[in-house]
XYZ file of C-alpha atoms in Angstrom:
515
model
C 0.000 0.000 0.000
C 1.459 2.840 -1.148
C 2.114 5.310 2.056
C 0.683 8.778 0.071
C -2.844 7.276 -0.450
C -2.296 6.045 3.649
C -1.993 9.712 4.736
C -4.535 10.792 2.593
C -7.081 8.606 4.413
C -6.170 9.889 7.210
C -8.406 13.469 6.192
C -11.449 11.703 6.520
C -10.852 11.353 10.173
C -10.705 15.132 10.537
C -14.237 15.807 8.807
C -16.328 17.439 11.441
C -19.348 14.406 12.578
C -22.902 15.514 13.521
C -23.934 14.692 16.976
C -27.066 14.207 19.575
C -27.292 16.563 22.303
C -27.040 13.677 24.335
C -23.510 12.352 23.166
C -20.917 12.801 26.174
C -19.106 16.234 25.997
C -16.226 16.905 27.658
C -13.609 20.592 27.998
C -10.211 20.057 28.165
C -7.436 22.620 27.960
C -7.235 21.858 24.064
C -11.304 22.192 23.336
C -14.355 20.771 23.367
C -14.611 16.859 22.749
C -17.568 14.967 21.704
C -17.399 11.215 21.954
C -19.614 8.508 22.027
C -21.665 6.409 25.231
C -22.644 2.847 24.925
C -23.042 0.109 27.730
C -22.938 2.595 30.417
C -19.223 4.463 29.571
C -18.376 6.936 27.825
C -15.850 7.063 25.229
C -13.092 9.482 23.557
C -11.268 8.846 20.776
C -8.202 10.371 18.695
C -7.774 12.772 21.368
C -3.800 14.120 20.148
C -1.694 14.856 23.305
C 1.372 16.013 20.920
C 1.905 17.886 18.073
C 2.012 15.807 15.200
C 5.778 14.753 14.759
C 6.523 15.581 11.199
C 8.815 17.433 9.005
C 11.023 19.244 11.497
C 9.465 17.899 14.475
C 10.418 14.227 13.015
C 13.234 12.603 15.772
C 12.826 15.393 18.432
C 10.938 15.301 21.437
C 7.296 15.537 21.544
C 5.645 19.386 21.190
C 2.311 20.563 23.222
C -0.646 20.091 20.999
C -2.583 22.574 19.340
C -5.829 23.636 20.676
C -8.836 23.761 18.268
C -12.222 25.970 18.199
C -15.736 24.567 18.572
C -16.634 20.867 19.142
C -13.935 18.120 17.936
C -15.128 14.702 16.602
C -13.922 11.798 19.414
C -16.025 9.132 17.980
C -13.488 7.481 15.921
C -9.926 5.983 16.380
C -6.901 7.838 14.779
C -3.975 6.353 12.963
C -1.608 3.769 13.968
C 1.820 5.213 13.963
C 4.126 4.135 10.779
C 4.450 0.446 10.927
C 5.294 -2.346 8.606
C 2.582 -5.073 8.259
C 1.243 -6.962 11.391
C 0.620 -10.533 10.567
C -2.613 -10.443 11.737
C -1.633 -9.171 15.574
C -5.223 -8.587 16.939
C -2.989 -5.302 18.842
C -2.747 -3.466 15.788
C -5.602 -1.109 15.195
C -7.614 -0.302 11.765
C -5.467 1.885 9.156
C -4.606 4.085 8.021
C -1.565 4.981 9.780
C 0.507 8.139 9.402
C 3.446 10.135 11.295
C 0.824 11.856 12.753
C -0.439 9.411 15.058
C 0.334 11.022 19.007
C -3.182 10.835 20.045
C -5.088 8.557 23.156
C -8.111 7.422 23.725
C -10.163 7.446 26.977
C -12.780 5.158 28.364
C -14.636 6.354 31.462
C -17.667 5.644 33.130
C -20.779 7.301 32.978
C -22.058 9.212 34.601
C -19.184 9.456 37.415
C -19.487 10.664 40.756
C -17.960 13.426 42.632
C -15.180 10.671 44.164
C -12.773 10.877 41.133
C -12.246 7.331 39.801
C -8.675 5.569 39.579
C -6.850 5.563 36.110
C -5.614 2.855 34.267
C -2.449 4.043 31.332
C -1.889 1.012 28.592
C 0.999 1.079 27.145
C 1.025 -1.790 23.733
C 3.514 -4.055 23.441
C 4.863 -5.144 19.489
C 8.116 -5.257 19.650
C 8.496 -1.653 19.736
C 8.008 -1.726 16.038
C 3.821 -2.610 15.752
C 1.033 -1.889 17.626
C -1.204 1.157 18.748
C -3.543 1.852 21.414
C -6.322 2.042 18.619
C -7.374 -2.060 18.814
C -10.334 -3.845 19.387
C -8.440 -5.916 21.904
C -7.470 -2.850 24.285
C -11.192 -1.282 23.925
C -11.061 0.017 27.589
C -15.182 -0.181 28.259
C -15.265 -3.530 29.867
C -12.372 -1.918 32.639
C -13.849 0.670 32.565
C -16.952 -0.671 34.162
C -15.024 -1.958 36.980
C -14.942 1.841 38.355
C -11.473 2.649 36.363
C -11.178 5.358 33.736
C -9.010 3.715 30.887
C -6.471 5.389 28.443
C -4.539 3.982 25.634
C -2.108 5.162 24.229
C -0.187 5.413 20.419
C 3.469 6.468 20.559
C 6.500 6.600 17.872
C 7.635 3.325 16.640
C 10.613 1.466 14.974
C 13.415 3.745 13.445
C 10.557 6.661 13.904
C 10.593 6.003 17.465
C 14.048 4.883 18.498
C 16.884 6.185 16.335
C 20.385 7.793 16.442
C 22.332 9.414 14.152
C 25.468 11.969 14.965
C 23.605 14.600 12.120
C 21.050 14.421 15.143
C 23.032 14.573 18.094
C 25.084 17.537 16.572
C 21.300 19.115 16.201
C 20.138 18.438 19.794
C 23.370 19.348 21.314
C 23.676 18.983 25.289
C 20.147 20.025 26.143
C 17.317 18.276 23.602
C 16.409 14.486 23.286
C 18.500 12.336 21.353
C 17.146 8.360 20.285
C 14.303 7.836 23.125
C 11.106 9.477 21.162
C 8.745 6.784 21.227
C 9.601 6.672 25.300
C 9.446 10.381 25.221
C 5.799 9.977 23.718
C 4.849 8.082 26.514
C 6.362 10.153 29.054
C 4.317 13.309 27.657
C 1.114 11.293 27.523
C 1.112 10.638 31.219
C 1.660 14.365 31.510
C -1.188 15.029 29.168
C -3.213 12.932 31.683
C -2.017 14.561 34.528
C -3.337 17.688 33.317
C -6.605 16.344 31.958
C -7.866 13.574 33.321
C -9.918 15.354 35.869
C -12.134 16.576 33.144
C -12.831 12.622 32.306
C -13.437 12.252 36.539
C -10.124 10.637 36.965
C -7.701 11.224 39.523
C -4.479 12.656 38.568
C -2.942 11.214 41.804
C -3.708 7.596 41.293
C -2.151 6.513 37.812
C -1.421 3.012 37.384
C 0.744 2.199 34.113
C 0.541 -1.257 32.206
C 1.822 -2.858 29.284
C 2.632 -6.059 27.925
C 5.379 -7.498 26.315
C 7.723 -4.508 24.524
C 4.565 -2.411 26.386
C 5.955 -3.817 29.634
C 9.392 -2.933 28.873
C 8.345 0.175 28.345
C 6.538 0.374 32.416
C 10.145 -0.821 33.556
C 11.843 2.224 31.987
C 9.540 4.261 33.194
C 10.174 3.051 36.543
C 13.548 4.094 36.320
C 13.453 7.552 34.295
C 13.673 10.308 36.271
C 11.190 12.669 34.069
C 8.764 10.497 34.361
C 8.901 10.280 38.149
C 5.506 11.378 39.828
C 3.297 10.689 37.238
C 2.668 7.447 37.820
C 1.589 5.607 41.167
C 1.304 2.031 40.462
C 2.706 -0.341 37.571
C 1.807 -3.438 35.708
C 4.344 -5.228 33.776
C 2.697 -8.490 31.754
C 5.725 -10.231 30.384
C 8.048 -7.347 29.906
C 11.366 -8.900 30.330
C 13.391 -7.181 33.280
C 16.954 -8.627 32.749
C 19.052 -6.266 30.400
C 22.328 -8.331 29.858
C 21.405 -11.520 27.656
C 17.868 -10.536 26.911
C 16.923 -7.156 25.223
C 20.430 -4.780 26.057
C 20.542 -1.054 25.419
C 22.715 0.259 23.033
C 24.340 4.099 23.916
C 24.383 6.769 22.190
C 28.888 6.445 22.254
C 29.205 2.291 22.696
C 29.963 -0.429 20.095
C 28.218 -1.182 18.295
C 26.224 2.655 18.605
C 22.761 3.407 18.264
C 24.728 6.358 16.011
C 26.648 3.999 14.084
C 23.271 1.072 13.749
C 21.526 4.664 12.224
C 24.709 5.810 10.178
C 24.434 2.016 8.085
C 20.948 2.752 7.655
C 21.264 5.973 6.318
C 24.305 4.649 4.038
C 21.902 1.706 2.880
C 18.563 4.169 2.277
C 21.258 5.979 0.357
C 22.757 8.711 2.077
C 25.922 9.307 2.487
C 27.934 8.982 5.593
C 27.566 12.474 7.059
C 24.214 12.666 5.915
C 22.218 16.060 7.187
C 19.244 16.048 9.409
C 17.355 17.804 6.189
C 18.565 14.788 4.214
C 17.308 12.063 7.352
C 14.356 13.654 7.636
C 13.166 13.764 3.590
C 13.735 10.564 3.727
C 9.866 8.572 3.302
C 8.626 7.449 6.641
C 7.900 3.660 4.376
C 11.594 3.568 3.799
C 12.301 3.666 7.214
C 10.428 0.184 7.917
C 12.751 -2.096 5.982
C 14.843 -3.353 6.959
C 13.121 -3.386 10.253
C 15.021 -2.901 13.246
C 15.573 -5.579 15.881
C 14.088 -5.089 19.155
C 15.837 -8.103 21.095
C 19.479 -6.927 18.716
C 18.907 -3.740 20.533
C 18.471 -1.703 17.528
C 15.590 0.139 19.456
C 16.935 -0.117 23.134
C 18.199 3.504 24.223
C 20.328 4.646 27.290
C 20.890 8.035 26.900
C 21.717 9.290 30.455
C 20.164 11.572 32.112
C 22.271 14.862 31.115
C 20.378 17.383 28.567
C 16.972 15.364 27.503
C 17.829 12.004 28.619
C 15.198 9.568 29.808
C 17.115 6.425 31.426
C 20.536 6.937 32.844
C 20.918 2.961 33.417
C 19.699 -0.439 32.496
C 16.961 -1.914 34.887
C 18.091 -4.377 36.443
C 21.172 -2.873 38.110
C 18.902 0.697 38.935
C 15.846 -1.725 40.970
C 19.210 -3.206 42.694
C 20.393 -0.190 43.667
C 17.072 1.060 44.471
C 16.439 3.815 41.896
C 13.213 2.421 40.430
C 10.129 4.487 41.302
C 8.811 3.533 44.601
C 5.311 2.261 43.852
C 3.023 -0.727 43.931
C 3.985 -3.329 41.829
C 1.885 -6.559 39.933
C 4.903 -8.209 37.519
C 4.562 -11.542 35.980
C 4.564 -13.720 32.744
C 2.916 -16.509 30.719
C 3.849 -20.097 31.405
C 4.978 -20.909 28.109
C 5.878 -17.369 26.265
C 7.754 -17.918 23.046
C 7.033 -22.269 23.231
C 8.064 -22.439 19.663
C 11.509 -20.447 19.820
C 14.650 -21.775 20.424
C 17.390 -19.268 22.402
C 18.651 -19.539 18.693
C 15.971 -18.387 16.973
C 15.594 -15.070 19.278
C 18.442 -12.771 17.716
C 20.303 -12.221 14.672
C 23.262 -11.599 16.726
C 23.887 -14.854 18.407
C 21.727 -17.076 20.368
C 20.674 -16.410 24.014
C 22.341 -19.400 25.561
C 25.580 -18.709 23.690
C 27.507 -17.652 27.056
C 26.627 -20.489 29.154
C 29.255 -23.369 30.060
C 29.508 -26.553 29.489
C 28.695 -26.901 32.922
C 25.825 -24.652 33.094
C 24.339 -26.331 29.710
C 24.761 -29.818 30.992
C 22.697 -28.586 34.529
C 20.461 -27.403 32.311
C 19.271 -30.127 30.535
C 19.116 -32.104 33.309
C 16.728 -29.581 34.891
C 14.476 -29.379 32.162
C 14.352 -33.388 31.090
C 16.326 -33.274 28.216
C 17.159 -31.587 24.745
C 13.303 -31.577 24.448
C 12.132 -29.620 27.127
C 15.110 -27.376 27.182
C 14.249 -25.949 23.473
C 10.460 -25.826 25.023
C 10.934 -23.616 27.876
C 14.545 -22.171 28.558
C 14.124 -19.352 26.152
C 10.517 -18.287 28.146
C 12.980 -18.924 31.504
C 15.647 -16.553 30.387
C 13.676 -14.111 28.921
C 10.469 -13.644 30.717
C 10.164 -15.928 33.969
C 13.229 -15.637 35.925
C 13.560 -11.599 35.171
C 9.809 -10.972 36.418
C 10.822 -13.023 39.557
C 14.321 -11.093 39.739
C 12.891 -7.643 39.374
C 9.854 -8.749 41.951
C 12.656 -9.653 44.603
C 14.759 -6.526 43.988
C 11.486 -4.505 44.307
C 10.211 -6.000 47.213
C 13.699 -5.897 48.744
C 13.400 -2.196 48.731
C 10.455 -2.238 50.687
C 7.480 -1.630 48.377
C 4.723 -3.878 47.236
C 4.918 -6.618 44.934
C 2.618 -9.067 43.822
C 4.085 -11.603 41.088
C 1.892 -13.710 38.896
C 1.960 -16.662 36.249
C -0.892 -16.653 33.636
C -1.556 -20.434 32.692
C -4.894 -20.087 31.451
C -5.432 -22.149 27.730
C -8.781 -22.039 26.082
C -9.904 -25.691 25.267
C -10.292 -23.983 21.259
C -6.113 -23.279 21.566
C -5.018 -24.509 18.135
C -1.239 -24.294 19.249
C 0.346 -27.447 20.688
C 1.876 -24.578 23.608
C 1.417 -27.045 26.494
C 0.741 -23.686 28.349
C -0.135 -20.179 28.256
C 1.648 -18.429 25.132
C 2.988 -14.642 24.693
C 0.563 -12.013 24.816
C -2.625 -14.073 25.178
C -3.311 -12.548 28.472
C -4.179 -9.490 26.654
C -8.321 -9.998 26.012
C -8.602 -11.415 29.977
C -7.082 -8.155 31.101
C -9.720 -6.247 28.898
C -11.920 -9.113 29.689
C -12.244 -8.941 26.014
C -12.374 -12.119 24.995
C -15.119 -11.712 22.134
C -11.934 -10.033 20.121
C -10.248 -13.476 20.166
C -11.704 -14.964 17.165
C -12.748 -18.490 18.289
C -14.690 -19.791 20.672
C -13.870 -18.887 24.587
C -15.467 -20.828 27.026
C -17.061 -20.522 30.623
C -13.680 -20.833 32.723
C -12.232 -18.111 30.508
C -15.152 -16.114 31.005
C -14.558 -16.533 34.905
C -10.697 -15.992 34.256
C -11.464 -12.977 32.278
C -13.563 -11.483 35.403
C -11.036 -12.607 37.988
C -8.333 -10.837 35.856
C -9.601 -7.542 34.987
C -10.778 -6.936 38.602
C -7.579 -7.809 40.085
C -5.871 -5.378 37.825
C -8.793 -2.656 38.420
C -8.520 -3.461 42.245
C -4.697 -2.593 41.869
C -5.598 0.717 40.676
C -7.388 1.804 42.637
C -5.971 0.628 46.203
C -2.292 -0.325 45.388
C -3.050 -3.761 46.044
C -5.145 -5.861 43.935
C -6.978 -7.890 46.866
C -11.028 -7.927 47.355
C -13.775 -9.657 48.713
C -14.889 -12.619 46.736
C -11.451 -13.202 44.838
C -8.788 -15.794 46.475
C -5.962 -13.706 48.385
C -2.989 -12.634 46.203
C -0.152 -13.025 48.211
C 2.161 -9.602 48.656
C 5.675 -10.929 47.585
C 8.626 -11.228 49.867
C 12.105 -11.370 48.874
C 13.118 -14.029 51.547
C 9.593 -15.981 50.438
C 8.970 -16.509 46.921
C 4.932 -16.536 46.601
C 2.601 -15.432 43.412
C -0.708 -15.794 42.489
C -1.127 -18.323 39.271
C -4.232 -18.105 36.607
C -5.076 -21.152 35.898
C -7.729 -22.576 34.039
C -9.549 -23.928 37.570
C -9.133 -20.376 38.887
C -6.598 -17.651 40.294
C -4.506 -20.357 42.927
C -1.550 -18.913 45.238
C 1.242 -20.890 46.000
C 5.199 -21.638 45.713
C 6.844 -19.947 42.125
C 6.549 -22.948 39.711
C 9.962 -24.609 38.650
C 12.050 -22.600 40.769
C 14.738 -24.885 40.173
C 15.234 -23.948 36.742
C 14.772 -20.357 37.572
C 17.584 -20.406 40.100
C 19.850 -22.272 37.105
C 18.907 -18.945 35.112
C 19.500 -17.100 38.303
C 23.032 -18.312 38.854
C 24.045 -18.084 35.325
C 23.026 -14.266 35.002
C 24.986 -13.542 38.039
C 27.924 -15.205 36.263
C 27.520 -12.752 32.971
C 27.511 -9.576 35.696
């Protein structure tokens, strides 16, 4: 699809809607917004929170949106931001997509009271090169029953989002962002709800972030960035890695291999030459920028900047929850019992498997702990990547005296096509909406019950910092000297021991090795 007839699409949204005089209104600091109610919430959609980030605004930090006169359309989604074809991810939104694509959409319920009502910030995962907060799957009405008011959120992706280039370094100099934009995004959509949400009958002081997957990554950075301290005041991280050496691993702005020299080969391969110009860069056609794409887990789009001039994150995660620098809020971390089931650690990277550093040693007490050849290709990678780091950063976390609540998600739908033998990567995603009718096959009565358990844990969460209530079994807080989570299974939410801690304390011991 050629990208021109894409952006021209993208007009239609603009064209001013007729509306009842008894569609929800609501005046923020931008204008008037007219959305749309159904099933007792009210709905806003499109709403930008940035100036669109094109032309010169392309690879700097996001700009305070214009305001607008009269009565703006909210009633249907915007664009996805640029993005090369999903494969069918049910978190990908309708096109057309566009550079201009910094705008959220808000779920609340109606009508609310006078108490103002928690708020719940999703933040989509895809690799940090797909997604938007424009799906079916993360429709926030079915949260936003629960007493929650719901905002998703689209931010800057792939080269778009996460780039470096010394033409654009020399332009920022010591005091403007440099690589970080899509994180930047986020960072000024939290601020946009800080300043708005009240209008929706949210409360500014009691913002819980989640994501999932490259959306949880994102929540762990944001634990640890310094601008975006105090505008958050819980945190949900489904599946969002947490160890930085050997999994996903930041790439400076001065290292080797350089986010500056990864963008210099680009540029050289779009056809530019090696000191390229930031004119040059940026008349470049945002579809050229998608292939080849960039590699999240190669850490093409993994950015430590520091925290001098515009910097975001001044240090990988890990070692900042261990020294005790991660934002000191209420925490629900956890992962699905069989994540990436049909990867091999060899399949992960283009720059060498994951279980390349281990020992002969280590790799012979690791087959033995997981039965053989067999079970090792089955579940090490989901150990390395996603099980053992959610139980890591839980332990720092709770070292450092704040709550923590760890989970496993094991729930499998009797209509599962996959031979998974457990819960795969991101299909926690419609129980946490309790969305399951965007699944596209049958979903029975336990999910239905899983689904409900789910969503009002995470609801719970947000609003009390602790995702306990009557009628649900007792998630246990969890202690770094007692390893305890809650596991979804498909008889039910069940608390108890961390499953196959043995193998997690082989991944344990070999990651303290790498340090």
């Amino acid at each position: 699809m050629v990208l021109a007839s894409i952006l021209a699409a993208a007009v239609l949204m603009t064209t001013p809607a007729s509306h009842s005089d008894t569609a929800p209104r609501v005046a923020i600091g931008q204008g008037m917004l007219v959305g749309r109610a159904a099933e007792g919430v009210a709905g806003f959609r499109a709403i930008p929170y940035a100036a669109p980030p094109v032309g010169p605004l392309r690879w700097r930090a996001p700009q305070r949106p214009e305001a607008w006169q009269g009565e703006r359309d909210a009633t249907q989604v915007g664009a996805i931001c640029i993005q090369p074809p999903s494969n069918g991810d049910p978190g990908v939104g309708p096109l057309p997509m566009s550079e201009d694509c910094l705008t959220l959409n808000v779920w609340t319920p109606q009508p609310w009271g006078d108490e103002p009502l928690p708020v719940m910030v999703w933040i989509h995962g895809g690799g940090l090169n797909n997604g938007s907060g424009t799906a079916a799957l993360y429709d926030g009405t079915n949260l936003a029953k629960r007493g929650v008011v719901v905002v998703t959120v689209n931010y800057r992706l792939g080269r778009l989002g996460f780039f470096g280039h010394p033409a654009l370094t020399a332009e920022a100099g010591d005091e403007e962002l440099v690589g970080n934009y899509g994180l930047a995004d986020i960072i000024a959509a939290l601020e946009w709800v800080r300043g708005n949400v009240s209008a929706f009958g949210g409360d500014p002081g009691k913002v819980t972030v989640f994501g999932e997957s490259a959306g949880g990554v994102m929540v762990t950075r944001l634990m640890i960035s310094e601008p975006a301290r105090g505008l958050f005041h819980r945190a949900i991280v489904q599946s969002g890695l947490g160890r930085d050496k050997g999994t996903a691993t930041f790439r400076t702005l001065d290292g080797s291999p350089s986010l500056e020299d990864r963008g210099t080969a680009f540029a050289i391969a779009a056809g530019l030459p090696p000191n390229a110009s930031v004119e040059q860069l940026r008349a470049l056609p945002a579809e050229r920028l998608l292939t080849p794409a960039p590699s999240f887990y190669g850490g093409d789009l993994m950015v430590l900047d520091g925290h001098d001039g515009g910097g975001l994150i001044g240090e990988n995660v890990a070692p900042a929850f261990a020294a005790g620098l991660e934002a000191p809020v209420p925490l629900i971390i956890g992962a699905n019992s069989a994540e990436f089931w049909w990867m091999k650690p060899s399949d992960l990277s283009p720059y060498g498997a994951l279980d390349d550093p281990m020992t002969a040693e280590e790799r012979s007490a690791f087959l033995a702990a997981y039965g053989g050849q067999d079970g090792y290709d089955a579940h090490v990678l989901s150990d390395l990547v996603f099980n053992e780091p959610a139980r890591h950063l839980a332990r720092l976390h709770a070292a450092n005296g704040h709550p923590t609540f760890l989970y496993r998600f094991d729930v499998v739908p009797e209509s599962n096509p996959e031979p998974s033998g457990g819960a795969t990567h991101a299909s926690e995603r419609p129980y946490v909406f309790d969305n399951l009718h965007t699944v596209g096959r049958p979903m029975g009565e336990r999910d239905a019950r899983a689904a409900t358990a789910m969503a009002d844990y995470w609801a719970t969460f947000a609003a009390r910092g602790d995702p306990n209530g009557s009628g649900r079994p007792v998630w246990p807080e969890f202690r770094a000297e007692r390893d305890r989570l809650l596991e979804f299974t498909n008889d039910g939410p069940v608390a108890g021991p961390v499953p196959f801690a043995e193998r997690l304390d082989l991944v344990e011991a070999h990651y303290d090795r790498l340090r």
